[in-house]
Short mmCIF file of C-alpha atoms in Angstrom, two decimals:
data_model
loop_
_atom_site.label_atom_id
_atom_site.label_comp_id
_atom_site.label_asym_id
_atom_site.label_seq_id
_atom_site.Cartn_x
_atom_site.Cartn_y
_atom_site.Cartn_z
CA MET A 1 14.02 -92.05 -32.65
CA PHE A 2 15.39 -91.71 -36.33
CA ARG A 3 14.39 -95.18 -37.11
CA LEU A 4 11.14 -94.87 -35.73
CA LEU A 5 9.99 -91.74 -37.47
CA SER A 6 11.62 -93.22 -40.66
CA LYS A 7 8.74 -95.94 -41.02
CA GLU A 8 6.20 -95.34 -43.61
CA SER A 9 3.06 -93.42 -42.48
CA ASN A 10 -0.48 -94.40 -43.19
CA ILE A 11 -3.75 -93.02 -43.73
CA PHE A 12 -4.27 -92.37 -40.04
CA SER A 13 -1.18 -90.50 -39.59
CA ILE A 14 -2.18 -87.08 -40.47
CA PRO A 15 -5.35 -87.28 -38.23
CA VAL A 16 -3.08 -87.76 -35.33
CA TYR A 17 -0.48 -85.26 -36.22
CA ILE A 18 -3.43 -82.69 -36.84
CA GLY A 19 -4.87 -83.77 -33.35
CA VAL A 20 -1.31 -82.86 -31.77
CA LEU A 21 -1.72 -79.27 -33.54
CA LEU A 22 -4.95 -78.97 -31.98
CA LEU A 23 -3.55 -79.47 -28.65
CA ILE A 24 -0.84 -76.95 -29.12
CA VAL A 25 -3.02 -74.26 -30.45
CA ILE A 26 -5.51 -74.81 -27.49
CA ALA A 27 -2.52 -74.80 -24.88
CA PHE A 28 -0.78 -71.68 -26.42
CA ASN A 29 -4.30 -69.70 -26.30
CA PHE A 30 -5.59 -71.07 -23.00
CA LEU A 31 -4.24 -68.62 -20.45
CA ASP A 32 -4.73 -65.51 -23.26
CA PHE A 33 -7.85 -65.97 -24.74
CA ASN A 34 -9.87 -63.16 -26.52
CA THR A 35 -12.12 -62.85 -29.58
CA LEU A 36 -9.55 -61.74 -32.16
CA ASP A 37 -6.88 -64.68 -30.96
CA LEU A 38 -9.85 -67.08 -31.28
CA ILE A 39 -10.04 -66.39 -35.07
CA SER A 40 -6.45 -66.14 -35.60
CA ALA A 41 -6.07 -69.51 -33.85
CA LEU A 42 -8.82 -71.18 -36.01
CA ILE A 43 -7.27 -69.67 -39.24
CA THR A 44 -3.85 -70.96 -37.95
CA PHE A 45 -5.12 -73.93 -37.12
CA ALA A 46 -6.73 -74.41 -40.68
CA GLY A 47 -3.45 -73.14 -42.55
CA VAL A 48 -1.34 -75.63 -40.58
CA ALA A 49 -3.72 -78.44 -40.97
CA LEU A 50 -3.87 -78.02 -44.81
CA GLY A 51 -0.17 -78.11 -44.70
CA TYR A 52 0.08 -81.83 -43.76
CA PHE A 53 -1.82 -82.87 -46.93
CA CYS A 54 0.78 -80.71 -48.79
CA PHE A 55 3.33 -83.18 -47.91
CA ASN A 56 1.61 -85.79 -49.79
CA ALA A 57 0.90 -83.36 -52.70
CA ILE A 58 4.58 -82.31 -53.14
CA ALA A 59 5.30 -86.05 -52.61
CA LEU A 60 8.93 -85.59 -51.45
CA ASN A 61 8.69 -87.16 -48.33
CA TYR A 62 9.02 -90.78 -49.07
CA GLN A 63 5.75 -91.34 -47.09
CA SER A 64 7.87 -91.22 -43.78
CA HIS A 65 6.77 -89.94 -40.37
CA LEU A 66 9.89 -87.51 -40.15
CA PRO A 67 8.64 -84.45 -42.18
CA LEU A 68 5.44 -84.71 -40.56
CA PHE A 69 6.97 -84.78 -37.02
CA LEU A 70 9.70 -81.93 -38.21
CA TYR A 71 6.33 -79.84 -39.37
CA THR A 72 4.71 -80.59 -35.79
CA ALA A 73 8.27 -79.49 -33.90
CA PHE A 74 8.54 -76.22 -35.98
CA ILE A 75 4.85 -75.12 -35.35
CA PHE A 76 5.53 -75.78 -31.51
CA ALA A 77 8.63 -73.83 -31.61
CA LEU A 78 7.40 -70.69 -33.75
CA TYR A 79 3.52 -70.81 -32.90
CA PRO A 80 3.25 -67.69 -30.37
CA GLY A 81 -0.24 -68.13 -29.50
CA ASP A 82 -1.38 -64.83 -30.24
CA LEU A 83 -0.19 -65.13 -33.82
CA ASP A 84 -0.90 -62.12 -36.20
CA ILE A 85 -3.98 -62.48 -38.16
CA GLY A 86 -2.29 -61.37 -41.36
CA ILE A 87 0.27 -64.26 -40.79
CA ALA A 88 -2.55 -66.72 -40.19
CA ILE A 89 -4.35 -65.84 -43.14
CA SER A 90 -1.06 -66.05 -45.23
CA LEU A 91 -0.67 -69.62 -43.74
CA PHE A 92 -4.02 -70.56 -44.69
CA THR A 93 -3.96 -69.28 -48.42
CA ASN A 94 -0.50 -70.61 -48.89
CA ALA A 95 -1.38 -73.92 -48.11
CA ILE A 96 -4.47 -73.82 -50.45
CA ILE A 97 -2.09 -72.67 -53.38
CA LEU A 98 0.29 -75.37 -52.87
CA LEU A 99 -2.58 -78.08 -53.12
CA LEU A 100 -3.93 -76.26 -56.12
CA LEU A 101 -0.28 -75.82 -57.96
CA THR A 102 0.46 -79.41 -57.08
CA ASN A 103 -2.38 -81.24 -57.84
CA VAL A 104 -1.88 -84.15 -60.05
CA ASP A 105 -4.82 -83.34 -62.48
CA MET A 106 -3.38 -80.93 -65.09
CA ALA A 107 -7.15 -79.42 -65.75
CA ILE A 108 -7.41 -78.57 -61.84
CA ARG A 109 -4.02 -76.84 -61.81
CA LYS A 110 -4.89 -74.72 -65.21
CA ASN A 111 -8.22 -73.74 -64.10
CA SER A 112 -7.23 -72.83 -60.57
CA TYR A 113 -5.13 -69.79 -61.59
CA LEU A 114 -8.39 -67.18 -61.12
CA LEU A 115 -8.55 -68.60 -57.44
CA VAL A 116 -4.91 -68.59 -57.21
CA GLY A 117 -4.93 -64.78 -57.98
CA SER A 118 -7.82 -64.23 -55.52
CA LEU A 119 -5.85 -65.75 -52.76
CA LEU A 120 -2.79 -63.86 -53.53
CA ALA A 121 -4.79 -60.45 -53.36
CA LEU A 122 -6.64 -61.74 -50.11
CA ASN A 123 -3.20 -62.45 -48.82
CA PHE A 124 -1.97 -58.88 -49.82
CA VAL A 125 -4.99 -57.32 -48.12
CA PHE A 126 -4.19 -58.81 -44.76
CA LEU A 127 -0.47 -58.97 -44.98
CA PRO A 128 0.92 -56.71 -47.69
CA THR A 129 4.73 -57.86 -46.73
CA THR A 130 4.06 -61.55 -48.30
CA TRP A 131 4.08 -59.87 -51.93
CA PRO A 132 7.10 -62.25 -53.01
CA MET A 133 4.44 -64.96 -53.03
CA SER A 134 3.18 -63.61 -56.36
CA ILE A 135 6.56 -63.56 -57.62
CA PHE A 136 6.60 -67.41 -57.00
CA VAL A 137 3.00 -68.02 -58.51
CA VAL A 138 4.50 -65.91 -61.88
CA MET A 139 7.58 -68.03 -61.85
CA HIS A 140 5.55 -71.27 -61.70
CA ILE A 141 3.13 -70.19 -64.80
CA ILE A 142 6.23 -69.40 -66.74
CA GLY A 143 7.93 -72.43 -65.99
CA THR A 144 4.99 -75.05 -66.38
CA SER A 145 2.42 -73.48 -68.68
CA ASP A 146 1.67 -74.05 -72.16
CA ARG A 147 -0.64 -71.08 -72.45
CA ILE A 148 1.15 -68.29 -70.30
CA GLY A 149 -0.79 -65.43 -71.43
CA LEU A 150 -4.03 -66.97 -70.82
CA HIS A 151 -2.87 -67.97 -67.21
CA PHE A 152 -1.57 -64.65 -66.50
CA PHE A 153 -4.97 -63.10 -67.62
CA ARG A 154 -6.65 -65.43 -65.18
CA LEU A 155 -4.19 -64.80 -62.39
CA PHE A 156 -4.56 -61.11 -62.55
CA PHE A 157 -8.33 -61.25 -63.13
CA GLY A 158 -8.82 -63.12 -59.77
CA MET A 159 -6.57 -60.24 -58.35
CA LEU A 160 -9.03 -57.49 -59.52
CA LEU A 161 -11.99 -59.23 -58.42
CA ILE A 162 -10.59 -59.11 -54.76
CA ALA A 163 -9.27 -55.57 -55.50
CA ILE A 164 -13.14 -54.25 -56.42
CA SER A 165 -14.46 -56.07 -53.75
CA TYR A 166 -11.94 -54.51 -51.25
CA PHE A 167 -12.21 -50.78 -52.58
CA SER A 168 -16.04 -51.24 -52.67
CA ILE A 169 -16.24 -52.15 -48.92
CA ALA A 170 -13.92 -49.51 -47.98
CA TYR A 171 -15.82 -46.93 -50.00
CA TYR A 172 -19.09 -47.91 -48.59
CA PHE A 173 -17.49 -47.59 -44.81
CA HIS A 174 -16.05 -44.16 -45.77
CA LEU A 175 -12.37 -45.57 -45.46
CA ASN A 176 -10.83 -42.75 -47.56
CA SER A 177 -7.52 -42.73 -46.22
CA TRP A 178 -4.29 -44.37 -47.63
CA ASP A 179 -2.56 -46.57 -44.98
CA PRO A 180 1.39 -46.57 -46.24
CA VAL A 181 1.67 -49.96 -44.92
CA TYR A 182 0.15 -51.12 -48.31
CA PHE A 183 3.14 -49.96 -50.05
CA PRO A 184 6.06 -52.31 -48.35
CA PHE A 185 8.59 -51.27 -51.25
CA ALA A 186 9.70 -47.79 -49.64
CA LYS A 187 12.69 -49.38 -47.69
CA LEU A 188 13.76 -52.75 -48.84
CA GLU A 189 16.69 -53.45 -46.45
CA MET A 190 17.77 -56.47 -44.43
CA SER A 191 16.01 -56.95 -41.05
CA PRO A 192 18.29 -55.77 -38.40
CA ASN A 193 17.42 -58.07 -35.68
CA LEU A 194 18.51 -61.50 -37.23
CA GLU A 195 21.13 -62.10 -34.21
CA ASN A 196 18.13 -62.76 -32.11
CA TYR A 197 17.74 -66.29 -33.96
CA MET A 198 21.08 -67.90 -33.45
CA TRP A 199 19.58 -70.79 -31.53
CA LEU A 200 18.08 -71.62 -35.09
CA THR A 201 21.64 -71.68 -36.49
CA PRO A 202 21.75 -75.57 -37.01
CA VAL A 203 18.23 -75.16 -38.87
CA ALA A 204 19.54 -72.77 -41.34
CA LEU A 205 22.69 -74.91 -41.80
CA LEU A 206 20.88 -78.03 -42.57
CA ILE A 207 18.77 -76.37 -45.03
CA ILE A 208 21.69 -74.56 -46.65
CA TYR A 209 23.17 -78.31 -46.84
CA ALA A 210 20.06 -79.72 -48.46
CA VAL A 211 20.14 -76.95 -51.18
CA PHE A 212 23.94 -77.72 -51.70
CA ASP A 213 23.29 -81.54 -51.83
CA HIS A 214 20.51 -81.09 -54.40
CA PHE A 215 22.49 -79.39 -56.87
CA ARG A 216 25.64 -81.70 -56.06
CA HIS A 217 23.50 -84.74 -57.35
CA PHE A 218 21.31 -82.78 -59.63
CA ASN A 219 22.08 -84.91 -62.58
CA LEU A 220 21.30 -88.10 -60.64
CA LYS A 221 17.70 -86.95 -59.68
CA SER A 222 14.85 -88.00 -61.99
CA PRO A 223 12.95 -85.05 -63.91
CA VAL A 224 10.06 -85.39 -61.66
CA SER A 225 12.43 -85.08 -58.57
CA LYS A 226 14.22 -81.83 -60.16
CA PHE A 227 10.86 -80.38 -60.84
CA LYS A 228 9.41 -80.71 -57.59
CA TYR A 229 12.53 -79.70 -55.58
CA SER A 230 12.87 -76.71 -57.82
CA PHE A 231 9.12 -76.05 -57.16
CA LEU A 232 9.99 -76.20 -53.35
CA LEU A 233 13.04 -73.96 -53.61
CA VAL A 234 11.20 -71.19 -55.35
CA PHE A 235 8.68 -71.35 -53.07
CA THR A 236 11.24 -71.07 -50.08
CA LEU A 237 12.96 -68.22 -51.71
CA ALA A 238 9.65 -66.23 -52.05
CA GLN A 239 9.00 -66.72 -48.22
CA LEU A 240 12.55 -65.91 -47.19
CA ILE A 241 12.35 -62.49 -49.19
CA SER A 242 9.49 -61.71 -46.67
CA ILE A 243 11.45 -62.90 -43.65
CA LEU A 244 14.61 -61.15 -44.37
CA LEU A 245 13.02 -57.74 -45.23
CA TYR A 246 10.14 -57.39 -42.84
CA MET A 247 10.58 -60.10 -39.89
CA GLY A 248 12.52 -57.89 -37.49
CA THR A 249 11.77 -59.43 -34.20
CA ASN A 250 8.21 -61.08 -35.09
CA TYR A 251 9.68 -64.56 -35.00
CA GLU A 252 6.25 -65.89 -36.21
CA TYR A 253 7.29 -65.01 -39.78
CA LEU A 254 9.56 -68.23 -39.78
CA LEU A 255 6.30 -70.37 -39.82
CA LEU A 256 5.83 -69.35 -43.55
CA ILE A 257 8.78 -71.64 -44.20
CA ALA A 258 8.14 -74.34 -41.50
CA LEU A 259 6.70 -76.72 -44.49
CA PRO A 260 9.46 -76.46 -47.14
CA ALA A 261 11.99 -76.68 -44.16
CA SER A 262 10.50 -79.95 -42.90
CA ILE A 263 10.64 -81.31 -46.38
CA MET A 264 14.28 -80.41 -47.09
CA ILE A 265 15.59 -81.07 -43.63
CA SER A 266 14.07 -84.62 -43.45
CA ARG A 267 15.58 -85.42 -46.95
CA THR A 268 18.91 -84.15 -45.82
CA LEU A 269 18.88 -86.37 -42.74
CA ARG A 270 17.76 -89.36 -44.76
CA PHE A 271 20.64 -89.07 -47.18
CA LEU A 272 23.21 -88.69 -44.56
CA PRO A 273 26.07 -91.40 -44.64
CA LYS A 274 26.10 -92.52 -40.94
CA TYR A 275 23.04 -93.65 -38.95
CA TRP A 276 24.54 -92.13 -35.74
CA ILE A 277 24.86 -88.55 -37.61
CA LYS A 278 21.31 -88.83 -38.82
CA GLU A 279 20.47 -89.32 -35.14
CA LEU A 280 22.87 -86.81 -33.78
CA GLY A 281 21.21 -84.20 -36.47
CA LEU A 282 17.69 -84.97 -35.36
CA TRP A 283 18.25 -84.56 -31.72
CA ILE A 284 20.33 -81.48 -32.16
CA LEU A 285 17.57 -79.72 -34.24
CA LEU A 286 14.90 -80.52 -31.70
CA PHE A 287 17.11 -79.17 -28.91
CA CYS A 288 17.59 -76.06 -30.58
CA LEU A 289 13.94 -75.80 -31.52
CA PHE A 290 13.31 -76.26 -27.83
CA ILE A 291 15.52 -73.72 -26.66
CA PHE A 292 14.46 -71.20 -29.24
CA LYS A 293 11.01 -71.54 -27.49
CA LEU A 294 12.31 -71.21 -24.06
CA THR A 295 14.15 -67.74 -25.14
CA ASN A 296 10.61 -66.28 -25.74
CA TYR A 297 9.82 -66.79 -22.29
CA PHE A 298 13.15 -66.81 -20.42
CA ASN A 299 16.42 -64.75 -21.14
CA ILE A 300 18.69 -67.18 -21.97
CA ASN A 301 22.28 -66.07 -22.86
CA ILE A 302 25.42 -67.77 -23.94
#
């Protein structure tokens, strides 16, 4: 199976995977249908579908089927059907931000920070616990921009536009009370329920090994590969902060790292020394994701 997934993808691959994604979203929403779930499902589908195009934009997948397949497997395992609207919006905005920041046209990247700031603010309105994404964008500006002050101004001006719009709408509808959820910094402590995710331990180990292997061979990589992988690591770190601090039992938060995890794990499997190790690692990964999915419907204990 690993050999089959290692073949080069073509222009028709992404539409096929998007079709499979559509079937997954429809299947998990078929038996529990209401208007709010429909809106959330549509936004989730759009965000995850845009994620497929991020693979080619980031260009660390060697144009193979493996990361696309793993990404689809992660979505299947982690998508609950009735996804919170905040996480759905976050998936959608994160995909757009990644597409903007990884655009090969330097002019588009430099002129996109106003839109990126607006998307970050919109993301915060729907899900305040994703504030670490702003840290990722700030670090990206510092590490890549030649006019940091100008790009910071564009970023914060975009945030200001959304803030003014949001408070104007709230004032019009007489929503004058302050919801403490919009200040998610009161108790910054580790989520106490991480032991519920023991079936995902192989996934975590593969990601850790991927990071270790990257730095072990850091001097052998090209400057472009170093930059893109560092970009991916900072993005993953920003999402992990939200996951570790706020996930609790809401395992759908893990969807936020489905894309970078797919890229890192596919690269790890690709560079393992023996073919049988690659095949075994892939099947263990798929088995654990499937069992984790079943634990949400059945009580499976070791």
